[in-house]
mmCIF file with all atom_site columns, C-alpha atoms in Angstrom:
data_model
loop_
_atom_site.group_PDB
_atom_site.id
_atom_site.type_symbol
_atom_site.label_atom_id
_atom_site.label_alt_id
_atom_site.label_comp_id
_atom_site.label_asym_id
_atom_site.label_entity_id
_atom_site.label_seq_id
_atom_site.pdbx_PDB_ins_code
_atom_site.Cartn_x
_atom_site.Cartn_y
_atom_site.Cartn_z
_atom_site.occupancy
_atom_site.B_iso_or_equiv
_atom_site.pdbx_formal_charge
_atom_site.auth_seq_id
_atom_site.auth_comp_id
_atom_site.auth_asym_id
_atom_site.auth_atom_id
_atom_site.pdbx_PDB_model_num
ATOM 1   C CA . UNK A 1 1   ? 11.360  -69.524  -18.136 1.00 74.00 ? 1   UNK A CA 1
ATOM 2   C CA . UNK A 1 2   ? 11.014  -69.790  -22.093 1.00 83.00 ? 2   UNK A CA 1
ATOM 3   C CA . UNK A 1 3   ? 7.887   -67.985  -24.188 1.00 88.00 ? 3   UNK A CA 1
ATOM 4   C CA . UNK A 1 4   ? 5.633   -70.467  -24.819 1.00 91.00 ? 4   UNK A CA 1
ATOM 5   C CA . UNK A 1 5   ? 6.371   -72.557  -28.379 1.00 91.00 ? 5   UNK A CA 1
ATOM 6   C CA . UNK A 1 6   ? 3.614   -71.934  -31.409 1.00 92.00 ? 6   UNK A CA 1
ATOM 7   C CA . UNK A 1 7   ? 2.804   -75.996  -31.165 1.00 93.00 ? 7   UNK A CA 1
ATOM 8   C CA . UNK A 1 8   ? 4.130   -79.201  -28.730 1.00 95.00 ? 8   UNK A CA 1
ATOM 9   C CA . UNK A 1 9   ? 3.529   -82.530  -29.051 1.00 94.00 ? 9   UNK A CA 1
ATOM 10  C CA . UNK A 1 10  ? 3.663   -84.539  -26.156 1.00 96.00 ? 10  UNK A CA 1
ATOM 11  C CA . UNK A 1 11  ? 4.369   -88.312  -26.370 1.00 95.00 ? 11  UNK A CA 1
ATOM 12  C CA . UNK A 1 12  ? 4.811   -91.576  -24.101 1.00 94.00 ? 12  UNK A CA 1
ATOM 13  C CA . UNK A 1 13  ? 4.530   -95.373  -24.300 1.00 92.00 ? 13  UNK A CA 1
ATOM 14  C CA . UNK A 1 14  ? 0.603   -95.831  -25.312 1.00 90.00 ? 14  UNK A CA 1
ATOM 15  C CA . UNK A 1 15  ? -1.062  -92.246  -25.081 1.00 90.00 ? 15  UNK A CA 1
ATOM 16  C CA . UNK A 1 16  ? -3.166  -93.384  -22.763 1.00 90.00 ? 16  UNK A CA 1
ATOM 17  C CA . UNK A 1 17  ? -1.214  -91.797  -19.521 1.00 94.00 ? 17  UNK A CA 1
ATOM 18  C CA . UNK A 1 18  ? 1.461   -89.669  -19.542 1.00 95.00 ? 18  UNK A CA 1
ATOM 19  C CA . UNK A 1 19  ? 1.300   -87.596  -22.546 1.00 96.00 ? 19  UNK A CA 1
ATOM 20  C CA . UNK A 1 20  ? -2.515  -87.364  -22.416 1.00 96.00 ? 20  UNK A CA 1
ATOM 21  C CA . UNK A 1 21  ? -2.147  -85.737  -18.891 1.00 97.00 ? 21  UNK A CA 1
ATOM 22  C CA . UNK A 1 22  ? 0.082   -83.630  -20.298 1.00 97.00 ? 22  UNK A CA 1
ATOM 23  C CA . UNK A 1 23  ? -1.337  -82.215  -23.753 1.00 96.00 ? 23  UNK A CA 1
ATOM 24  C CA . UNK A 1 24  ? -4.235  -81.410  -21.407 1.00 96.00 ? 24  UNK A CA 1
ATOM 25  C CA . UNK A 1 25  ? -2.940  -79.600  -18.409 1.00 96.00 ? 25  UNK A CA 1
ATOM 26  C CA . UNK A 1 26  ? -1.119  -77.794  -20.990 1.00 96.00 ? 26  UNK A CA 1
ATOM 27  C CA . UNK A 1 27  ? -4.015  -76.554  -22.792 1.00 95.00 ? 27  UNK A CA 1
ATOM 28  C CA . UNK A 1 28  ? -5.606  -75.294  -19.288 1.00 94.00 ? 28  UNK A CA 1
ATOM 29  C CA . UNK A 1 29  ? -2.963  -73.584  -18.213 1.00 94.00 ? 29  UNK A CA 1
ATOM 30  C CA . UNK A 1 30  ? -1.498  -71.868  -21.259 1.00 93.00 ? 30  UNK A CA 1
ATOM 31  C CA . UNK A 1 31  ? -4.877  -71.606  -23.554 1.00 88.00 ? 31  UNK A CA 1
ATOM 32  C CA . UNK A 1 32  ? -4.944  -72.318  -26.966 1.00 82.00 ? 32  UNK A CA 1
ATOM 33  C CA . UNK A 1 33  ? -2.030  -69.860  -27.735 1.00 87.00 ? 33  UNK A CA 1
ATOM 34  C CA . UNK A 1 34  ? 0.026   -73.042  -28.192 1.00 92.00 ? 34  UNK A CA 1
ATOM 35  C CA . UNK A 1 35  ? -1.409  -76.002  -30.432 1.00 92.00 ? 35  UNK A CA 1
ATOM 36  C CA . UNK A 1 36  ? -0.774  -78.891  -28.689 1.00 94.00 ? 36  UNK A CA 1
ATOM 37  C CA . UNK A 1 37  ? -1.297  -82.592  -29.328 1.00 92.00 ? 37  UNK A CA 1
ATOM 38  C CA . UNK A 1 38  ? 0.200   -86.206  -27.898 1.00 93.00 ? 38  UNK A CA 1
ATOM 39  C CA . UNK A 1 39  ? 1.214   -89.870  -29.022 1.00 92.00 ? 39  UNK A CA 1
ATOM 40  C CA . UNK A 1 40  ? 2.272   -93.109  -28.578 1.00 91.00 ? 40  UNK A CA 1
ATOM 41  C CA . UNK A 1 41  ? 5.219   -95.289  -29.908 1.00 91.00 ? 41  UNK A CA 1
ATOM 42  C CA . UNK A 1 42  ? 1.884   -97.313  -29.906 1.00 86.00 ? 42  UNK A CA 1
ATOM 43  C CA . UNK A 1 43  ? -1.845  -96.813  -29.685 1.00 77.00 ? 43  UNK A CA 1
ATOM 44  C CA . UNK A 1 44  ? -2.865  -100.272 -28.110 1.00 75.00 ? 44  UNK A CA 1
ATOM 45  C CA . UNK A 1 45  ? -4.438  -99.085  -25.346 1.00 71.00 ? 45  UNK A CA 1
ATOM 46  C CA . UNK A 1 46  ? -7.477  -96.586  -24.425 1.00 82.00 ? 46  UNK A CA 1
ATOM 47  C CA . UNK A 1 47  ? -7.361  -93.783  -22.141 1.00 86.00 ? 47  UNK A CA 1
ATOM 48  C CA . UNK A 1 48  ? -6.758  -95.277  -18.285 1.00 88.00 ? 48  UNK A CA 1
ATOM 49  C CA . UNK A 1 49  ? -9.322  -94.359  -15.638 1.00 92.00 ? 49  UNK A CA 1
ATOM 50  C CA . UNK A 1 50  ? -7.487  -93.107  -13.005 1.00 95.00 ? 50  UNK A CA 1
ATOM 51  C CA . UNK A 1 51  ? -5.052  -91.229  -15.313 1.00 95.00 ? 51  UNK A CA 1
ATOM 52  C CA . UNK A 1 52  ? -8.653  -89.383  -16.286 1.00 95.00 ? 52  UNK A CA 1
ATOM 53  C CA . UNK A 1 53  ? -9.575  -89.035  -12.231 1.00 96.00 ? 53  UNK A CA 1
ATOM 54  C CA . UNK A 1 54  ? -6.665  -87.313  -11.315 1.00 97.00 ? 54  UNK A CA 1
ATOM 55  C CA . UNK A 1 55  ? -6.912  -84.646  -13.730 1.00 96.00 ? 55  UNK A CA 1
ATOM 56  C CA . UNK A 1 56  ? -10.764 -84.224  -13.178 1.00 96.00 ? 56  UNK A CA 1
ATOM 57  C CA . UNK A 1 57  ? -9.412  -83.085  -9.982  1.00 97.00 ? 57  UNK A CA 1
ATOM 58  C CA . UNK A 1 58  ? -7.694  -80.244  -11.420 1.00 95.00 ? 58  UNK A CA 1
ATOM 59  C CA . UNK A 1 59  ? -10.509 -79.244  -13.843 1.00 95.00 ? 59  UNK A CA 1
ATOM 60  C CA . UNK A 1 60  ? -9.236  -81.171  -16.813 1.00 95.00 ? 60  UNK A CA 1
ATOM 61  C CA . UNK A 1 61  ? -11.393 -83.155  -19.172 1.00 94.00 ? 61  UNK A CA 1
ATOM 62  C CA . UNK A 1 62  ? -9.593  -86.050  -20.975 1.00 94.00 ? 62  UNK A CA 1
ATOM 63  C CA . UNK A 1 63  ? -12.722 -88.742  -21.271 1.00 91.00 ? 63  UNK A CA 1
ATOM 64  C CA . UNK A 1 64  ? -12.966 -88.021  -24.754 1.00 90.00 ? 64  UNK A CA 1
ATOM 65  C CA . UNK A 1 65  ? -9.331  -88.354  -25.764 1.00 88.00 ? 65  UNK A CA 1
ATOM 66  C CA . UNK A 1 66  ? -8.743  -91.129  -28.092 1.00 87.00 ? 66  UNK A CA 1
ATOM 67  C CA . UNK A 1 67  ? -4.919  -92.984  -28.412 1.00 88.00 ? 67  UNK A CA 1
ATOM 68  C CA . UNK A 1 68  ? -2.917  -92.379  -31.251 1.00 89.00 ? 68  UNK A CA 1
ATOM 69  C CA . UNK A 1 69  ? 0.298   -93.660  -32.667 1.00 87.00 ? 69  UNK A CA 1
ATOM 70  C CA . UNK A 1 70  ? 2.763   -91.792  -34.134 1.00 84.00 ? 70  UNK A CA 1
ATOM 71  C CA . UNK A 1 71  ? 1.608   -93.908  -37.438 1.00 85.00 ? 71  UNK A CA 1
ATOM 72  C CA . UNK A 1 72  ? -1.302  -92.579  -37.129 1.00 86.00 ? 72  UNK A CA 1
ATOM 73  C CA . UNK A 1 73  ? -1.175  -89.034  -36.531 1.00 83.00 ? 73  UNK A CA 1
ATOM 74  C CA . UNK A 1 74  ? 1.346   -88.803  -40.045 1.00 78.00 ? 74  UNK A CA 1
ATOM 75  C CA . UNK A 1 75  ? -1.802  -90.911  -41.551 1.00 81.00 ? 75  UNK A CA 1
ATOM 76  C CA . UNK A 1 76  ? -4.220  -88.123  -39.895 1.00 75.00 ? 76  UNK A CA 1
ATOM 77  C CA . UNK A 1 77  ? -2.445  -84.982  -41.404 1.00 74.00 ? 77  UNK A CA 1
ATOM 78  C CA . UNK A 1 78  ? -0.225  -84.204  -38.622 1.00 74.00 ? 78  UNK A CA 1
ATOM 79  C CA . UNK A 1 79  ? 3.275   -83.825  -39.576 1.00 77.00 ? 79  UNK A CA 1
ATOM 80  C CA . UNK A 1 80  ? 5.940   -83.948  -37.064 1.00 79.00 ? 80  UNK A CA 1
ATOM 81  C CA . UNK A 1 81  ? 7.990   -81.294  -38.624 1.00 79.00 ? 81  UNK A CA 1
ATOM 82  C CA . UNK A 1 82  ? 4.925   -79.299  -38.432 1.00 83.00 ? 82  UNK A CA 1
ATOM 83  C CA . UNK A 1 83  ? 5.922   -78.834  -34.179 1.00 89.00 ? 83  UNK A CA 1
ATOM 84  C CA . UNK A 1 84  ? 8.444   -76.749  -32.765 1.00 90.00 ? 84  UNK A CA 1
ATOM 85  C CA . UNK A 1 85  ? 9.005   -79.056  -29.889 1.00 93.00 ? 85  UNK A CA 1
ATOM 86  C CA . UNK A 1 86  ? 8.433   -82.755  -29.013 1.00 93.00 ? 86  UNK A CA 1
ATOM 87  C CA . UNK A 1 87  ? 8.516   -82.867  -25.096 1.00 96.00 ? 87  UNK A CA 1
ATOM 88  C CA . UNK A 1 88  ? 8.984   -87.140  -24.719 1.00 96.00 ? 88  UNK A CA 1
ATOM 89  C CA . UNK A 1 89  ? 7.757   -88.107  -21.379 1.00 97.00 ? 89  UNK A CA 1
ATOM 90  C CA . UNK A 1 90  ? 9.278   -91.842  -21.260 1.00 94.00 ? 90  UNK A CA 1
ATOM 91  C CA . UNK A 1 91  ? 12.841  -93.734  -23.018 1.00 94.00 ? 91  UNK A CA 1
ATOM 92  C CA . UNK A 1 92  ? 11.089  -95.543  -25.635 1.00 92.00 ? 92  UNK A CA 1
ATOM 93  C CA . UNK A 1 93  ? 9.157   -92.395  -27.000 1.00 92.00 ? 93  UNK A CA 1
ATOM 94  C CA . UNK A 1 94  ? 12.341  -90.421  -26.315 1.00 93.00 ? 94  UNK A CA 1
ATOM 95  C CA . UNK A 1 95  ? 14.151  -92.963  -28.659 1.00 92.00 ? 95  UNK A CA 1
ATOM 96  C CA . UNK A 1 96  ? 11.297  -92.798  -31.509 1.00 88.00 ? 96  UNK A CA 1
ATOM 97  C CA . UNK A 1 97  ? 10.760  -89.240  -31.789 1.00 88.00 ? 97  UNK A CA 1
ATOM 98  C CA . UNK A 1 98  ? 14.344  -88.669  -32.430 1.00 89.00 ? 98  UNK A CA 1
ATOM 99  C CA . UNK A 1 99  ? 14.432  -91.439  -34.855 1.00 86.00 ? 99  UNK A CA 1
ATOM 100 C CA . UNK A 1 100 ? 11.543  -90.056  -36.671 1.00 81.00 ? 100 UNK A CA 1
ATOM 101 C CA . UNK A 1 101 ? 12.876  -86.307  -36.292 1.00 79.00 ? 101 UNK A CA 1
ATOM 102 C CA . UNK A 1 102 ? 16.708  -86.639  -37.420 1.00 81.00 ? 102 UNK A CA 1
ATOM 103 C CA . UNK A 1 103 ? 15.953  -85.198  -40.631 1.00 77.00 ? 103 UNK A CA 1
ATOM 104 C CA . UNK A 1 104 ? 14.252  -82.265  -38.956 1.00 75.00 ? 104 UNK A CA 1
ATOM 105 C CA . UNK A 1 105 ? 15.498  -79.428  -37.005 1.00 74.00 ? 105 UNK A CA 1
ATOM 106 C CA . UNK A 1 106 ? 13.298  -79.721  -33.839 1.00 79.00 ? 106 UNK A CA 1
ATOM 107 C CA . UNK A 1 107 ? 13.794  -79.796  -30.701 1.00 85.00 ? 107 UNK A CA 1
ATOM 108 C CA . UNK A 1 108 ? 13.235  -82.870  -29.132 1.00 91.00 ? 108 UNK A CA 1
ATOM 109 C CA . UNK A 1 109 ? 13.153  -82.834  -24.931 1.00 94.00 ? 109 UNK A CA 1
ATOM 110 C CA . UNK A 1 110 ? 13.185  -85.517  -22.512 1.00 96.00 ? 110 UNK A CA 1
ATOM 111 C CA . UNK A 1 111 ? 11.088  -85.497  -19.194 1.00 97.00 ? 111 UNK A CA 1
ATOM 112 C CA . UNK A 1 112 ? 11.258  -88.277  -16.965 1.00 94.00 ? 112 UNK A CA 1
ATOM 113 C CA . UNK A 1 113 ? 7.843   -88.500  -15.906 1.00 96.00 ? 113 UNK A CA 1
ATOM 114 C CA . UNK A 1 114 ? 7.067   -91.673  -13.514 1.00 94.00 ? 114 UNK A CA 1
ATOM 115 C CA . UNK A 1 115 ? 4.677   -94.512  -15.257 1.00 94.00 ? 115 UNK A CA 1
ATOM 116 C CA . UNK A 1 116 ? 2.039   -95.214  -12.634 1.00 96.00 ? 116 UNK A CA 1
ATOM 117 C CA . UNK A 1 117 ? 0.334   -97.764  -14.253 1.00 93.00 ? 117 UNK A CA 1
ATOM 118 C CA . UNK A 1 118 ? 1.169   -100.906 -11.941 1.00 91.00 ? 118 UNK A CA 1
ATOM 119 C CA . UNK A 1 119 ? 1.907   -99.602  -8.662  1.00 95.00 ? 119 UNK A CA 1
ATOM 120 C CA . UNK A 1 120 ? -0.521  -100.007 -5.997  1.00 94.00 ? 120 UNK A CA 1
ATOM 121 C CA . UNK A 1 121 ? -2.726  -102.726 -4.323  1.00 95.00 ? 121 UNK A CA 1
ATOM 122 C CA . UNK A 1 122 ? -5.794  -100.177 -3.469  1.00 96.00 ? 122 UNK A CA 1
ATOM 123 C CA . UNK A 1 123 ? -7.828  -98.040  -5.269  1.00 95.00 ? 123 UNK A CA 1
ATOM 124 C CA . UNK A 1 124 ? -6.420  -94.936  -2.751  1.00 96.00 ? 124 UNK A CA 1
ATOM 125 C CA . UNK A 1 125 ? -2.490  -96.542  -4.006  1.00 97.00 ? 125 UNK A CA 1
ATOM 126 C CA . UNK A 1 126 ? -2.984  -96.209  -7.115  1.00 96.00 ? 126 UNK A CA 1
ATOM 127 C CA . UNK A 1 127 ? -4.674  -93.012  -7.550  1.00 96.00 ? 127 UNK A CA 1
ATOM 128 C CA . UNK A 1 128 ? -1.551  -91.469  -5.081  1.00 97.00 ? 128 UNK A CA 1
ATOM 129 C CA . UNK A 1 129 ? 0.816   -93.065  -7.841  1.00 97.00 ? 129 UNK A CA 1
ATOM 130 C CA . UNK A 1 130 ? -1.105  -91.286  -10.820 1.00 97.00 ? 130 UNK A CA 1
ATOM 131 C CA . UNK A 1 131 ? -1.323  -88.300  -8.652  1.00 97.00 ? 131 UNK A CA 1
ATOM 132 C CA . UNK A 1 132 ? 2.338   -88.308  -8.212  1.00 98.00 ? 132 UNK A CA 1
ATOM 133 C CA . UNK A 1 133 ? 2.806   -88.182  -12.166 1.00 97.00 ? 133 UNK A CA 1
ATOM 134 C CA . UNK A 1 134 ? -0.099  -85.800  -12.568 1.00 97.00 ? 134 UNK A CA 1
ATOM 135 C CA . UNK A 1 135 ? 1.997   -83.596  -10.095 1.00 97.00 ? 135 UNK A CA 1
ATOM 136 C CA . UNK A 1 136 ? 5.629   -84.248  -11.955 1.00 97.00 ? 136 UNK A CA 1
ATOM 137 C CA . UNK A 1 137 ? 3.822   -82.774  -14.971 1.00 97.00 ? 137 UNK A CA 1
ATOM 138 C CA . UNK A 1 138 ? 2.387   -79.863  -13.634 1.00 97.00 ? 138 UNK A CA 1
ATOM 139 C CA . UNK A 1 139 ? 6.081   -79.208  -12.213 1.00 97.00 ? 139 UNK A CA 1
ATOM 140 C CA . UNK A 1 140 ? 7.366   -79.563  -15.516 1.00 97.00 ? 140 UNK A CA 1
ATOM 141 C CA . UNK A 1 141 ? 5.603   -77.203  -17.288 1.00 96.00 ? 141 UNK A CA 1
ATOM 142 C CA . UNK A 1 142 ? 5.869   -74.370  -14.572 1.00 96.00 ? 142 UNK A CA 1
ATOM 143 C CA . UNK A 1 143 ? 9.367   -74.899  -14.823 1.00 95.00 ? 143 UNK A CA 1
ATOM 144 C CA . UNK A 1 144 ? 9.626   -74.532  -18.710 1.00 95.00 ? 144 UNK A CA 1
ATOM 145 C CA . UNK A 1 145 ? 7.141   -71.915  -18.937 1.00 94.00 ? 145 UNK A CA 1
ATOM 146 C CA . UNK A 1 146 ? 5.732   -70.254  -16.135 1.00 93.00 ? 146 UNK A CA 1
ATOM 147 C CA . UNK A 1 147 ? 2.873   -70.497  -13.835 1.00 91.00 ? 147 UNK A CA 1
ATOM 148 C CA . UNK A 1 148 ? -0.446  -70.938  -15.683 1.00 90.00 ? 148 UNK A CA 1
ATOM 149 C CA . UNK A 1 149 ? -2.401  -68.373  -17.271 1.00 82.00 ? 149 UNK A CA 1
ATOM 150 C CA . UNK A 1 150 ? -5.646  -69.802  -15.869 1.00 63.00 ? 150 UNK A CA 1
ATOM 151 C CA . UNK A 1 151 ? -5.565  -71.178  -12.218 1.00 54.00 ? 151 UNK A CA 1
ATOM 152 C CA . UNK A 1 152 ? -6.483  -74.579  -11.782 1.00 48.00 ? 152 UNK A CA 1
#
């Protein structure tokens, strides 16, 4: 278990699944010790529904979170050398935040968190798949830093 890192940035695909879930399950479990934020190697979708359900089932709020590139949050003020750690959550965001990082000393860790979108038929399907990732995440951070400071 590691002490928990001054800032993270999580990013996927899109930010509009994985890294969403996980800036905030991060922020209720570990407070706002940690500044914490999440992007896209592209911003060309919104936020997806049932990546929102599943975490309204663990009492976090992400209806109001609005996609972002990594463009973007450099043309918003937010510097990537600015973070101590860039957790990417999929290959192609792995890829790009060590391309845009090599002339920075930060830490840049993969986690290979399922991509949910497209699997399942049903409703009940696909909410099991986003579920599953929801879950992966949790699992993730209880690994790196411990079980949360506020339950669930």
């Amino acid at each position: 278990m590691q002490q928990l890192p001054n800032s993270v940035l999580f990013c996927c695909d899109h930010n509009s699944v994985r890294s969403p879930m996980a800036e905030g399950i991060m922020k209720k479990f570990y407070g706002k010790g940690t500044y914490v934020q999440s992007a896209g190697v592209r911003d060309d979708m919104e936020i997806d529904g049932f990546c929102i359900a599943v975490c309204h089932e663990i009492g976090v709020e992400l209806s109001r979170h609005r996609s972002r590139s990594f463009d973007e949050m450099e043309q918003w003020g937010d510097d990537l050398s600015s973070f101590d750690l860039i957790i990417a959550l999929s290959p192609a965001s792995q890829r790009k935040a060590l391309e845009l990082t090599r002339f920075f000393h930060l830490d840049v860790d993969y986690w290979p968190i399922m991509d949910p979108t497209g699997l399942g038929e049903t409703r009940a399907e696909k909410l099991h798949h986003y579920r599953q990732t929801r879950d992966q995440i949790v699992q993730h951070l209880k690994d790196r830093w411990g079980e949360p400071l506020e339950t669930p």
